[in-house]
mmCIF file of N, CA and C in Angstrom:
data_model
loop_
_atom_site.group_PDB
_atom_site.id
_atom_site.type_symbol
_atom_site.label_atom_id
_atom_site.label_comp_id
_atom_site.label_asym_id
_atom_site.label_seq_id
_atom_site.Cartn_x
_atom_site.Cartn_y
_atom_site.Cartn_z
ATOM 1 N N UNK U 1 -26.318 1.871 -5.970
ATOM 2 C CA UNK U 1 -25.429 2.963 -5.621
ATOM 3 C C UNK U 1 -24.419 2.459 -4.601
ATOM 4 N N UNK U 2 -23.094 2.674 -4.767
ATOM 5 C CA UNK U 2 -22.112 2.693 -4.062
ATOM 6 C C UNK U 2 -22.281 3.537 -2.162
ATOM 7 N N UNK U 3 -21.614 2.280 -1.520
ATOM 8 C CA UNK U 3 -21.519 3.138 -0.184
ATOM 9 C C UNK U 3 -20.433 4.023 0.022
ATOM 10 N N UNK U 4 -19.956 5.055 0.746
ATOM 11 C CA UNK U 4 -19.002 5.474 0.662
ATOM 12 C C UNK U 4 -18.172 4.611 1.241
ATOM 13 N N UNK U 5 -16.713 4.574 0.971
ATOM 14 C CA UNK U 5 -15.599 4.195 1.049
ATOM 15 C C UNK U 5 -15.215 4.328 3.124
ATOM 16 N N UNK U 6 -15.506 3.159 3.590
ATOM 17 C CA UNK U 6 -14.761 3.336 5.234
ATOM 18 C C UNK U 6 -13.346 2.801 4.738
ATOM 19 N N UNK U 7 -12.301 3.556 4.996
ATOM 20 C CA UNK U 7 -10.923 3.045 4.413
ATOM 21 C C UNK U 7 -10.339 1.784 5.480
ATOM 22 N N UNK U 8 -10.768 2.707 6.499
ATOM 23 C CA UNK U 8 -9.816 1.292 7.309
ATOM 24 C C UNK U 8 -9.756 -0.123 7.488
ATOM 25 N N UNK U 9 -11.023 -0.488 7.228
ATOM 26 C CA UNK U 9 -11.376 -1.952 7.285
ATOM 27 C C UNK U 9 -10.490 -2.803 5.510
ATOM 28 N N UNK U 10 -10.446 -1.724 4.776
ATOM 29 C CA UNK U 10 -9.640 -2.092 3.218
ATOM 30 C C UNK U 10 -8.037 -1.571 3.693
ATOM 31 N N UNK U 11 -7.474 -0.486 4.398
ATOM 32 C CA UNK U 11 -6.071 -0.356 5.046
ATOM 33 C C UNK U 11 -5.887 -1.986 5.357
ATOM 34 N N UNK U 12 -6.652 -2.011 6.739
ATOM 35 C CA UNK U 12 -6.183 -3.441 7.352
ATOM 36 C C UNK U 12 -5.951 -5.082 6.652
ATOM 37 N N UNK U 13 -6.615 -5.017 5.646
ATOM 38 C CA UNK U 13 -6.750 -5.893 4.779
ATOM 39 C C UNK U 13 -5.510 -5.819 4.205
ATOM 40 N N UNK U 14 -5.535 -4.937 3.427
ATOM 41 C CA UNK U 14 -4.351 -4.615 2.829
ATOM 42 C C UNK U 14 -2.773 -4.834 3.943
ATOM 43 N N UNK U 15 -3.218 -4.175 4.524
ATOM 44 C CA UNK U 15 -1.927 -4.253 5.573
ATOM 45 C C UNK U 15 -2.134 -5.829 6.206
ATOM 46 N N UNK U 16 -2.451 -6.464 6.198
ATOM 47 C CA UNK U 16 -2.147 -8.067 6.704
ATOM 48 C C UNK U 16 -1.808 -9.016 5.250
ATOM 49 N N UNK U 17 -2.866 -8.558 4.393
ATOM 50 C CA UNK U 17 -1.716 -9.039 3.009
ATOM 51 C C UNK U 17 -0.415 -8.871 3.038
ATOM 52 N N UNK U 18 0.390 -7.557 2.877
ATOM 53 C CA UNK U 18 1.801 -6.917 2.749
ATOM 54 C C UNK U 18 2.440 -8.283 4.039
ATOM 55 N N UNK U 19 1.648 -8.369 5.081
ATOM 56 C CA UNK U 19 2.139 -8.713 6.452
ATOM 57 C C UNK U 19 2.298 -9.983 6.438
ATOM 58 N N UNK U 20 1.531 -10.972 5.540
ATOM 59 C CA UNK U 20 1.637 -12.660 5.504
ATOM 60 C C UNK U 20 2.836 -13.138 4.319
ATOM 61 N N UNK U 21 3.067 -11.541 3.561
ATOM 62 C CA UNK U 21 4.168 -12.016 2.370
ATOM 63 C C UNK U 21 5.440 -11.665 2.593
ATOM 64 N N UNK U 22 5.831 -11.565 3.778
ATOM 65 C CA UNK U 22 7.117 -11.397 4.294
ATOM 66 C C UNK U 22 7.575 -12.472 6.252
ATOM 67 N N UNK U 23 8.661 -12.539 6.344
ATOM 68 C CA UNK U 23 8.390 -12.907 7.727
ATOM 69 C C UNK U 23 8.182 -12.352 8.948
ATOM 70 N N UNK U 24 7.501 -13.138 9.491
ATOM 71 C CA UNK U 24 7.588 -12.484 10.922
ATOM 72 C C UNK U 24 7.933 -11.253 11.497
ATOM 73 N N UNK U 25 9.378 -11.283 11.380
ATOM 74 C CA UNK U 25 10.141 -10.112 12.259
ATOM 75 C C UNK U 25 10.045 -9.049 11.462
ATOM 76 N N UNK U 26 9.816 -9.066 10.060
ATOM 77 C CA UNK U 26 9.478 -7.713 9.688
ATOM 78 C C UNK U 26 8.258 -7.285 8.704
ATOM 79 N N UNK U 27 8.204 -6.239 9.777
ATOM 80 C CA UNK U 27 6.556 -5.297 9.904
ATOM 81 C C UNK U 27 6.372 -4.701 8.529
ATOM 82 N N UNK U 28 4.936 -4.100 9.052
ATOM 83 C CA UNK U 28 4.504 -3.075 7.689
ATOM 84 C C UNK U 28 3.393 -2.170 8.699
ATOM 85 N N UNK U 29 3.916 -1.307 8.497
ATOM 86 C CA UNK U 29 3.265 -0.170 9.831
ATOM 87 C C UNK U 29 2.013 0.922 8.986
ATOM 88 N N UNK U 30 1.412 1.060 9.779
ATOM 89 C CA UNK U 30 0.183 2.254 9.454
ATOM 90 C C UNK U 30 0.499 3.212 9.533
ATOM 91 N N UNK U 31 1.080 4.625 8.625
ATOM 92 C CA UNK U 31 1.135 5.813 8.942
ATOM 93 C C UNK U 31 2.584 6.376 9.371
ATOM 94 N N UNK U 32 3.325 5.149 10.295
ATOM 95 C CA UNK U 32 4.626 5.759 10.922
ATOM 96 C C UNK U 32 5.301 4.301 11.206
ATOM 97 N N UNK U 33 6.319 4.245 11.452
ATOM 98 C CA UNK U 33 7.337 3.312 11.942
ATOM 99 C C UNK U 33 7.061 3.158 13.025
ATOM 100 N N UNK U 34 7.307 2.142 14.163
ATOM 101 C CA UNK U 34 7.515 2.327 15.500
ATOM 102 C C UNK U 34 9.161 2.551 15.770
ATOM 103 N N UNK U 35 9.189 3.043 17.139
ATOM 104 C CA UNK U 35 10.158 3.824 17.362
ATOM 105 C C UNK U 35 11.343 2.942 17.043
ATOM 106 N N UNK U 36 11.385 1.889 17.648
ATOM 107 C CA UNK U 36 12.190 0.594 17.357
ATOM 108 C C UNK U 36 12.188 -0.078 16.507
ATOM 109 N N UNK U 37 11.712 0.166 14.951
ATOM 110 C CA UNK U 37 11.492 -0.488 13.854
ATOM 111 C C UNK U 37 12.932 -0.942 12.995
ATOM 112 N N UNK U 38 13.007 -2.035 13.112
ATOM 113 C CA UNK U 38 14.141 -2.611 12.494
ATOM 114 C C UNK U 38 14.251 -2.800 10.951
ATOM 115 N N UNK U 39 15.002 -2.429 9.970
ATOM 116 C CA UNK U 39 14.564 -2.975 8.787
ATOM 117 C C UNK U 39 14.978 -4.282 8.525
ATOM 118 N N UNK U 40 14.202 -4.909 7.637
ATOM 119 C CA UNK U 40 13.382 -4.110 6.490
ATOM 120 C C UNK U 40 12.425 -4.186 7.212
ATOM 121 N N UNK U 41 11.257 -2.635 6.453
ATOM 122 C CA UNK U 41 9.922 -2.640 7.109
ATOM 123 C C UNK U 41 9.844 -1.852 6.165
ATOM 124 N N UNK U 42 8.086 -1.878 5.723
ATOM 125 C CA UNK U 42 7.359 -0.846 4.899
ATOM 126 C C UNK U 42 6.634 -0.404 5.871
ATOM 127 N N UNK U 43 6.391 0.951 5.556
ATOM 128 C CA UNK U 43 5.492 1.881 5.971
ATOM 129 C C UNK U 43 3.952 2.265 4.561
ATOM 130 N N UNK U 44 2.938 2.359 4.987
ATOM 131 C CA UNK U 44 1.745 2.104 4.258
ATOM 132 C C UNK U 44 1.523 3.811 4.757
ATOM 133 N N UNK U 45 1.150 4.815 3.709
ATOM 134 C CA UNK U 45 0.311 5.659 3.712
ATOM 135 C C UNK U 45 -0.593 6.362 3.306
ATOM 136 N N UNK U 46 -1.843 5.713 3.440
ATOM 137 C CA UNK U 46 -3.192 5.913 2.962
ATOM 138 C C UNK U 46 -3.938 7.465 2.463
ATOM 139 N N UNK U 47 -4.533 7.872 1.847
ATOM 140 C CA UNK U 47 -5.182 8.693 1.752
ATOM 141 C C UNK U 47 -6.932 8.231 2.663
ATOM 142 N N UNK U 48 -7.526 9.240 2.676
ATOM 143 C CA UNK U 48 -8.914 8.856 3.085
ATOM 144 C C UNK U 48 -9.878 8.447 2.203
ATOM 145 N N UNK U 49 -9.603 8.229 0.931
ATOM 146 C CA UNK U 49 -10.589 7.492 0.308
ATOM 147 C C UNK U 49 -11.628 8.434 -0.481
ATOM 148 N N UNK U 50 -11.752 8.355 -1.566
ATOM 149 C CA UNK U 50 -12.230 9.111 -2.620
ATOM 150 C C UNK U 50 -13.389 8.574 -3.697
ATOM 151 N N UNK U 51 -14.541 9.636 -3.909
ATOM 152 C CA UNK U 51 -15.542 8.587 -5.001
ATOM 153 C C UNK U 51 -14.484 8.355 -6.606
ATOM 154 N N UNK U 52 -13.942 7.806 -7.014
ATOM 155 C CA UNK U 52 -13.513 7.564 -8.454
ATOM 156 C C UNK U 52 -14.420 8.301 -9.842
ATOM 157 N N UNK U 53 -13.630 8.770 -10.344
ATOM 158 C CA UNK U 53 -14.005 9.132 -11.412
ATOM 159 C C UNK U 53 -13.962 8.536 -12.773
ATOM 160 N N UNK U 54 -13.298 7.145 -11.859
ATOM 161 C CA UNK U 54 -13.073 5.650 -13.114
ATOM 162 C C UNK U 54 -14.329 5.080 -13.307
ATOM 163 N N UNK U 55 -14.539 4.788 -14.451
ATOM 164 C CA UNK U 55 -16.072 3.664 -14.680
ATOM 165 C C UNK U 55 -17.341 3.895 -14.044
ATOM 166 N N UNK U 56 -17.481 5.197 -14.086
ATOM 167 C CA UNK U 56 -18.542 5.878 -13.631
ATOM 168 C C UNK U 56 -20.117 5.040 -14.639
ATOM 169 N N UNK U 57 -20.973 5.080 -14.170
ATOM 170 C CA UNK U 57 -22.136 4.484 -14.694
ATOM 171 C C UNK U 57 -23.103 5.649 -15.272
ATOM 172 N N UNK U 58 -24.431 5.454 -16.029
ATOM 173 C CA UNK U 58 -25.586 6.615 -16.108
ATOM 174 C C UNK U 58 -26.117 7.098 -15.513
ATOM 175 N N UNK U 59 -25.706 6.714 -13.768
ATOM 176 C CA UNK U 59 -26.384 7.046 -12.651
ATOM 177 C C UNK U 59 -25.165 8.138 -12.081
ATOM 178 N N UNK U 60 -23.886 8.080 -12.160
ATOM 179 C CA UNK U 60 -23.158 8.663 -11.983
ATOM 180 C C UNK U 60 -22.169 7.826 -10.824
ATOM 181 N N UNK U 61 -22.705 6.838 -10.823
ATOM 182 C CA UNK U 61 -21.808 6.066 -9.656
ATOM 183 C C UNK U 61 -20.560 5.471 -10.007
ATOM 184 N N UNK U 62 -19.876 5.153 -9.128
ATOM 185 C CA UNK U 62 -18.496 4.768 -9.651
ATOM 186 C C UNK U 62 -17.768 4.542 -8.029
ATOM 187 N N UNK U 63 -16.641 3.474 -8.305
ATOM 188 C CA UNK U 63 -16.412 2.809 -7.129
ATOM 189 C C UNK U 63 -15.497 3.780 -6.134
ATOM 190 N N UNK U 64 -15.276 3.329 -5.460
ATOM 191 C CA UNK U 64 -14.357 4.372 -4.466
ATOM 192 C C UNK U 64 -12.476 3.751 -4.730
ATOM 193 N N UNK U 65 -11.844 4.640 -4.333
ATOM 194 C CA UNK U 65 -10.783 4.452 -4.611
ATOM 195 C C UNK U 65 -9.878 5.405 -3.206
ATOM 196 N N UNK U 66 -8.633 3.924 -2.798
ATOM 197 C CA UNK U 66 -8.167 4.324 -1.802
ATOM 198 C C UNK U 66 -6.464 4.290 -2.328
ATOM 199 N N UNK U 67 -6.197 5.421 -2.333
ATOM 200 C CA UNK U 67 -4.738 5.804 -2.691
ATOM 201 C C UNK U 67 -3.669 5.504 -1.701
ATOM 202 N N UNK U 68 -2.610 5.489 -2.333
ATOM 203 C CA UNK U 68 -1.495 4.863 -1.107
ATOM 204 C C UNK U 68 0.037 4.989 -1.367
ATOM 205 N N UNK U 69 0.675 5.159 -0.703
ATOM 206 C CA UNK U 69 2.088 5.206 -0.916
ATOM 207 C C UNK U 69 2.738 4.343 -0.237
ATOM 208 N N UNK U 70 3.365 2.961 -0.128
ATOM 209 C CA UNK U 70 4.605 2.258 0.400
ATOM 210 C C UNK U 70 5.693 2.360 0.689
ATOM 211 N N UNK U 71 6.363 2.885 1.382
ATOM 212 C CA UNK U 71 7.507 3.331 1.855
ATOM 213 C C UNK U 71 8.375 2.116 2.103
ATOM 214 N N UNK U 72 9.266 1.472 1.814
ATOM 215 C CA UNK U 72 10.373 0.185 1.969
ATOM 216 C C UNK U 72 11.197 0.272 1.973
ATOM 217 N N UNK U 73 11.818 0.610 3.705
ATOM 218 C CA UNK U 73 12.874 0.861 4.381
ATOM 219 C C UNK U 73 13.899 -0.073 4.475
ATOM 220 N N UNK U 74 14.839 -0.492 3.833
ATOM 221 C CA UNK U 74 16.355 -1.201 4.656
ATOM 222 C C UNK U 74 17.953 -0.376 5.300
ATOM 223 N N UNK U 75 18.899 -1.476 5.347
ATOM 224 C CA UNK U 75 19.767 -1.082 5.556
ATOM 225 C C UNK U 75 21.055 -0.720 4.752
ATOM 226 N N UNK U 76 20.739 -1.778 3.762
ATOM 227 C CA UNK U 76 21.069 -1.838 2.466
ATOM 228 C C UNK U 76 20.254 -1.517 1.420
ATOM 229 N N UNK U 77 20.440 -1.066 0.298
ATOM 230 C CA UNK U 77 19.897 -1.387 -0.944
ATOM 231 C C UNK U 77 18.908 -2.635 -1.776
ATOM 232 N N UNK U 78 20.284 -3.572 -1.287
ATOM 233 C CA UNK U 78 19.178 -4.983 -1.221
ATOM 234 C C UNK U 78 17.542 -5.179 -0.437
ATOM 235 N N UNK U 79 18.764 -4.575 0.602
ATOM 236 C CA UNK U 79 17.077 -4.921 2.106
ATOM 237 C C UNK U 79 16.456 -3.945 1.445
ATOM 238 N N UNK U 80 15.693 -3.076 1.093
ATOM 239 C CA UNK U 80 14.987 -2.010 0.462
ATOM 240 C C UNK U 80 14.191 -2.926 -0.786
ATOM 241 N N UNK U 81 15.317 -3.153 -1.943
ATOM 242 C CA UNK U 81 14.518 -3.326 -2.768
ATOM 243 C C UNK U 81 13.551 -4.891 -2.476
ATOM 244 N N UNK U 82 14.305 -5.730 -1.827
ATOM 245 C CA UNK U 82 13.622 -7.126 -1.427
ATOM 246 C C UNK U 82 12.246 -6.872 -0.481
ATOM 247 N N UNK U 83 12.342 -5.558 0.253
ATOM 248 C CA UNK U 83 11.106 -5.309 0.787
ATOM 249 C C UNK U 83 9.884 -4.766 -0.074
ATOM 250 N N UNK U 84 10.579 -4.170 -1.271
ATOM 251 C CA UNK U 84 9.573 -3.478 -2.129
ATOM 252 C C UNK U 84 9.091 -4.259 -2.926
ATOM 253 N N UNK U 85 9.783 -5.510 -3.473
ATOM 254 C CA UNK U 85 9.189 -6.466 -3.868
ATOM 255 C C UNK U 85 8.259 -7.287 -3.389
ATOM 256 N N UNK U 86 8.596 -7.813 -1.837
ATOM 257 C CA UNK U 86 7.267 -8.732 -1.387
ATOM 258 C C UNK U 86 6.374 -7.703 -1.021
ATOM 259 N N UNK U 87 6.211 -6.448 -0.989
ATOM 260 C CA UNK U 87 5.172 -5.777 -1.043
ATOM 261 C C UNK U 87 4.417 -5.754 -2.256
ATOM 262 N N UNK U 88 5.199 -5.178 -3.159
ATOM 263 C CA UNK U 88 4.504 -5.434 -4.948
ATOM 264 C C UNK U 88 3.679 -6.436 -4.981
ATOM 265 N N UNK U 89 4.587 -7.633 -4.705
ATOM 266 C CA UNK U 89 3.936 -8.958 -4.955
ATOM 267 C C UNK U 89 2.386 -9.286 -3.881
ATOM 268 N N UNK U 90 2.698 -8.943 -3.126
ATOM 269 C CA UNK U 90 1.463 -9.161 -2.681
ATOM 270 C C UNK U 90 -0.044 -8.070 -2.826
ATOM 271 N N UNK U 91 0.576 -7.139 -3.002
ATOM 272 C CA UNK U 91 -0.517 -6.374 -3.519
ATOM 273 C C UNK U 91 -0.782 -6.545 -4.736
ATOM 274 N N UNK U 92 -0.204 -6.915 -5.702
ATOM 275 C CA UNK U 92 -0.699 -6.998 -6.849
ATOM 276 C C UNK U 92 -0.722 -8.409 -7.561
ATOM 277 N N UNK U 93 -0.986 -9.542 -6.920
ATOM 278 C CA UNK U 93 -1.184 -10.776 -7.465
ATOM 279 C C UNK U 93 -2.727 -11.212 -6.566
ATOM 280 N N UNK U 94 -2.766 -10.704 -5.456
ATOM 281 C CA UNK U 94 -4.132 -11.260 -4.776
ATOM 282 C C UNK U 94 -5.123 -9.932 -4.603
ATOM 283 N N UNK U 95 -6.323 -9.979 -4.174
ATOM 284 C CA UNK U 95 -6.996 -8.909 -3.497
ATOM 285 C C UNK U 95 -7.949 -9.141 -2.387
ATOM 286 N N UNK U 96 -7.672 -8.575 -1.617
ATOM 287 C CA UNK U 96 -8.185 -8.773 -0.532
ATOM 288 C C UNK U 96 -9.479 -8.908 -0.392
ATOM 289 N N UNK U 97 -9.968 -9.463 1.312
ATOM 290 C CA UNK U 97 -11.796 -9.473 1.353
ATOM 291 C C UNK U 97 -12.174 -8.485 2.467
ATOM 292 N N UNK U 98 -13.099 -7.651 1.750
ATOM 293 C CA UNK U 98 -13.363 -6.949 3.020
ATOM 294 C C UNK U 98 -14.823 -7.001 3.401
ATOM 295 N N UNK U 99 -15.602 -7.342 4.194
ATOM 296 C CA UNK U 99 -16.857 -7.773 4.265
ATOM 297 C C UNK U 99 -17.785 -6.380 3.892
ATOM 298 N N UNK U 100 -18.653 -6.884 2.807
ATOM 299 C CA UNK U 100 -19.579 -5.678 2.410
ATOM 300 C C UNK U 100 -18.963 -5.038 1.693
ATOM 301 N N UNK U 101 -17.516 -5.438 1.168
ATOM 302 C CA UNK U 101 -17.493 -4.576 -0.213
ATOM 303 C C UNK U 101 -16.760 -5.807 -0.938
ATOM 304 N N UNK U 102 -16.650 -5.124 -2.501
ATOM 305 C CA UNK U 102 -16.411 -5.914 -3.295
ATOM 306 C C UNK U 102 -15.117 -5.082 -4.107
ATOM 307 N N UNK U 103 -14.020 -5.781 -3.595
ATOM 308 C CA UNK U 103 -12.672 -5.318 -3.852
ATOM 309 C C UNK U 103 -11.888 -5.353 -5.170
ATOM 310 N N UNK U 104 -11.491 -4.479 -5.978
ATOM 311 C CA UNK U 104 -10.687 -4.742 -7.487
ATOM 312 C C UNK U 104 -9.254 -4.742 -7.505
ATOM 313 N N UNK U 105 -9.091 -5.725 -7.960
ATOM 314 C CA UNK U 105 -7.417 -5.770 -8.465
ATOM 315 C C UNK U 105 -6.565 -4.451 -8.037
ATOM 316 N N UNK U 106 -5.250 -4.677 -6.948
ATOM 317 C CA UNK U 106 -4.631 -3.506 -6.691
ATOM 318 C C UNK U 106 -4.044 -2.949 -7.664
ATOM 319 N N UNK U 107 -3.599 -1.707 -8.634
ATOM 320 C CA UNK U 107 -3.314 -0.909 -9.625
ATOM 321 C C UNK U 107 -2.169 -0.128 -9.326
ATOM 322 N N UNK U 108 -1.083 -0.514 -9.862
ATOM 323 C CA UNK U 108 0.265 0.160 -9.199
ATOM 324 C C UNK U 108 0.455 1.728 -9.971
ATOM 325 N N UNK U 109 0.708 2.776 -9.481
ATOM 326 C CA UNK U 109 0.472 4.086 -10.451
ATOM 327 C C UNK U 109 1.755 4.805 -10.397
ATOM 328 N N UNK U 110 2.697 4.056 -10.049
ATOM 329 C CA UNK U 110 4.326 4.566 -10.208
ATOM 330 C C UNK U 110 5.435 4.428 -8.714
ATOM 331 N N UNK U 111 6.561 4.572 -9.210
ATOM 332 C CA UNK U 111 7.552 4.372 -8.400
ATOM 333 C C UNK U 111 8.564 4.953 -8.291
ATOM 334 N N UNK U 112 9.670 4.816 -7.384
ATOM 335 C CA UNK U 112 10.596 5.809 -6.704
ATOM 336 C C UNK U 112 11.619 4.686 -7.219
ATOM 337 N N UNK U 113 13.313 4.770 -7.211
ATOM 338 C CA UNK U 113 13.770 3.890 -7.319
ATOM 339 C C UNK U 113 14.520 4.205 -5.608
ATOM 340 N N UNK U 114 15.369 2.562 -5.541
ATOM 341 C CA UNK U 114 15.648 2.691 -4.053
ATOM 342 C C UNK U 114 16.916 3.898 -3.793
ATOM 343 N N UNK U 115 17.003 4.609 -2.824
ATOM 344 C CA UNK U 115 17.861 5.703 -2.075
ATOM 345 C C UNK U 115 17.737 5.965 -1.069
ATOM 346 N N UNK U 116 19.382 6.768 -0.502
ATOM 347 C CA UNK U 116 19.503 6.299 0.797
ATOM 348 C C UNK U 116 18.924 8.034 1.006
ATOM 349 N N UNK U 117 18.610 7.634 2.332
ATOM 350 C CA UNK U 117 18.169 9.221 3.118
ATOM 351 C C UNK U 117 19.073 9.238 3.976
ATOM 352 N N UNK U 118 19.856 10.313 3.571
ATOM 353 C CA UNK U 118 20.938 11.174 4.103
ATOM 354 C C UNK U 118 20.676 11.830 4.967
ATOM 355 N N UNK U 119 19.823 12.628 5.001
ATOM 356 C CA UNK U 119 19.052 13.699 5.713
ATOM 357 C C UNK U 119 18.438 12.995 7.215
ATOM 358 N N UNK U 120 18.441 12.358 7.272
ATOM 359 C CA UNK U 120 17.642 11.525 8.949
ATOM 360 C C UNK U 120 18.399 10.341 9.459
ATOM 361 N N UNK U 121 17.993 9.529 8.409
ATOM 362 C CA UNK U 121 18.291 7.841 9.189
ATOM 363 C C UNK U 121 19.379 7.482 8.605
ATOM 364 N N UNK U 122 19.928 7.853 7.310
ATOM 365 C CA UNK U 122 20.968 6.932 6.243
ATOM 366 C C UNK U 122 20.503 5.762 5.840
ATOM 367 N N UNK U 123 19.309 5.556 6.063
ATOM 368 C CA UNK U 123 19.151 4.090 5.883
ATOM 369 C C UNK U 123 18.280 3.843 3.903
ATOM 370 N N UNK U 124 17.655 3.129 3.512
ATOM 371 C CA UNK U 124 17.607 3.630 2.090
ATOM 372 C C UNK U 124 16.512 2.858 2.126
ATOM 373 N N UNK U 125 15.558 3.685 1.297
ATOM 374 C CA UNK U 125 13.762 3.246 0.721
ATOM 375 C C UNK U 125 13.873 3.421 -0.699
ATOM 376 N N UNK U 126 12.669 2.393 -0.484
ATOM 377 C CA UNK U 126 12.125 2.914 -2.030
ATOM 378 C C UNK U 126 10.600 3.005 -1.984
ATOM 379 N N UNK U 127 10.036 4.082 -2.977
ATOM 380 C CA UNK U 127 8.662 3.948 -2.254
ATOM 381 C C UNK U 127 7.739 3.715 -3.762
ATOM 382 N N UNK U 128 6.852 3.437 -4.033
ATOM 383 C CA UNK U 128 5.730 3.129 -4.795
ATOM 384 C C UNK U 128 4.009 3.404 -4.506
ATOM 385 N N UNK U 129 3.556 3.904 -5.634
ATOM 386 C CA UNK U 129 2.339 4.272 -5.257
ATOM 387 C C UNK U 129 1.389 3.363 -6.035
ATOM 388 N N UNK U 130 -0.163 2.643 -5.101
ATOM 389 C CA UNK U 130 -0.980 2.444 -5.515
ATOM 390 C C UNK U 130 -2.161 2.958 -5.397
ATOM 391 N N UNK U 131 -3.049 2.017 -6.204
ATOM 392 C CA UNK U 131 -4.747 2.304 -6.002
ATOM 393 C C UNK U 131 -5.599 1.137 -6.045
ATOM 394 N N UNK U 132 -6.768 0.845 -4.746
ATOM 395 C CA UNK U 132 -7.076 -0.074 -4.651
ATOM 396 C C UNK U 132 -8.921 0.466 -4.859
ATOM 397 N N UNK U 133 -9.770 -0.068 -5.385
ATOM 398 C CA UNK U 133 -11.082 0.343 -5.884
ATOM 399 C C UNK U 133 -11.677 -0.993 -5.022
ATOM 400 N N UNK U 134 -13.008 -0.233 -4.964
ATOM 401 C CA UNK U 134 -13.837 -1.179 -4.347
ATOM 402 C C UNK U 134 -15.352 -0.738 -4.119
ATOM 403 N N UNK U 135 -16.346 -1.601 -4.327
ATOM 404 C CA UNK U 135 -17.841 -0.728 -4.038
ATOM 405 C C UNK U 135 -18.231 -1.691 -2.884
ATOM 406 N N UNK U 136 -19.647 -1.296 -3.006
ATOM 407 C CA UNK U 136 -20.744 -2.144 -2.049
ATOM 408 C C UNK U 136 -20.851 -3.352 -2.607
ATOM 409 N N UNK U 137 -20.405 -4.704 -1.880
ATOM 410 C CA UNK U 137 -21.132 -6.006 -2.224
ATOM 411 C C UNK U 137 -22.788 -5.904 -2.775
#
C-alpha cells in the first residue's frame, strides 16, 4: 500500500530540477515571485497532492499524484517562451529522486500560449500544466 503523498519534499525536487536547467540569475519560485523578481522566472504552483485514480490495483491502491501549474514570466515574448521551454525540458526528460518514494515520468496535461498581462505587470507568461505520480519505494 501506498504512503500518502508529503508534497513538499517532490515540490523541492522538482523545483531544483526547473533550477539546474536554466542559469543562475534566474529563479523558479514556490507559490509567488519575490518582490524583486527579475525575468525570466517561473513561478511553480502546486496543489496538495491527491490519491490517483490512475492504475489503481485489486487492492484499490494507486499512486499519488501532485498537480501543478508553471507560470513563465518575461519581458518579452521570447524571454517567456525560452523560460517555458527550459522548464518543459527539464521536467519532462528527467525525474527526480525523492527519498522513500518512487517517482514517474513528469506528464504534461496542457498549455497556455505566451501573453502579455495588461492588467498588473505588462510583462508576458506563459503557463503550462503538469502531473507528477509517485508511491512508496
Amino acid at each position: 500500500m501506498s504512503s500518502p503523498l508529503a508534497s513538499a519534499p517532490l515540490i523541492t525536487a522538482l523545483i531544483a530540477m526547473m533550477q539546474a536547467a536554466v542559469p543562475p540569475e534566474r529563479k523558479i519560485f514556490w507559490a509567488q515571485a519575490a518582490a524583486n523578481a527579475v525575468p525570466a522566472y517561473a513561478v511553480m504552483y502546486p496543489d496538495s497532492g491527491i490519491k490517483s485514480g490512475f492504475n489503481r490495483t485489486l487492492a484499490n491502491n494507486g499512486p499519488d499524484e501532485l498537480r501543478y501549474q508553471i507560470t513563465s514570466v518575461g519581458s518579452t515574448p521570447d524571454h517567456a517562451q525560452w523560460m517555458a521551454d527550459k522548464v518543459a525540458y527539464a521536467l519532462l526528460t528527467a525525474v527526480p529522486v525523492v527519498s522513500g518514494r518512487r517517482v514517474w515520468p513528469t506528464v504534461e496535461e496542457g498549455s497556455q500560449p505566451v501573453r502579455r498581462d495588461d492588467e498588473s505587470t505588462g510583462l508576458f507568461f506563459a503557463t503550462a500544466q503538469y502531473v507528477s505520480r509517485s508511491d512508496a519505494a
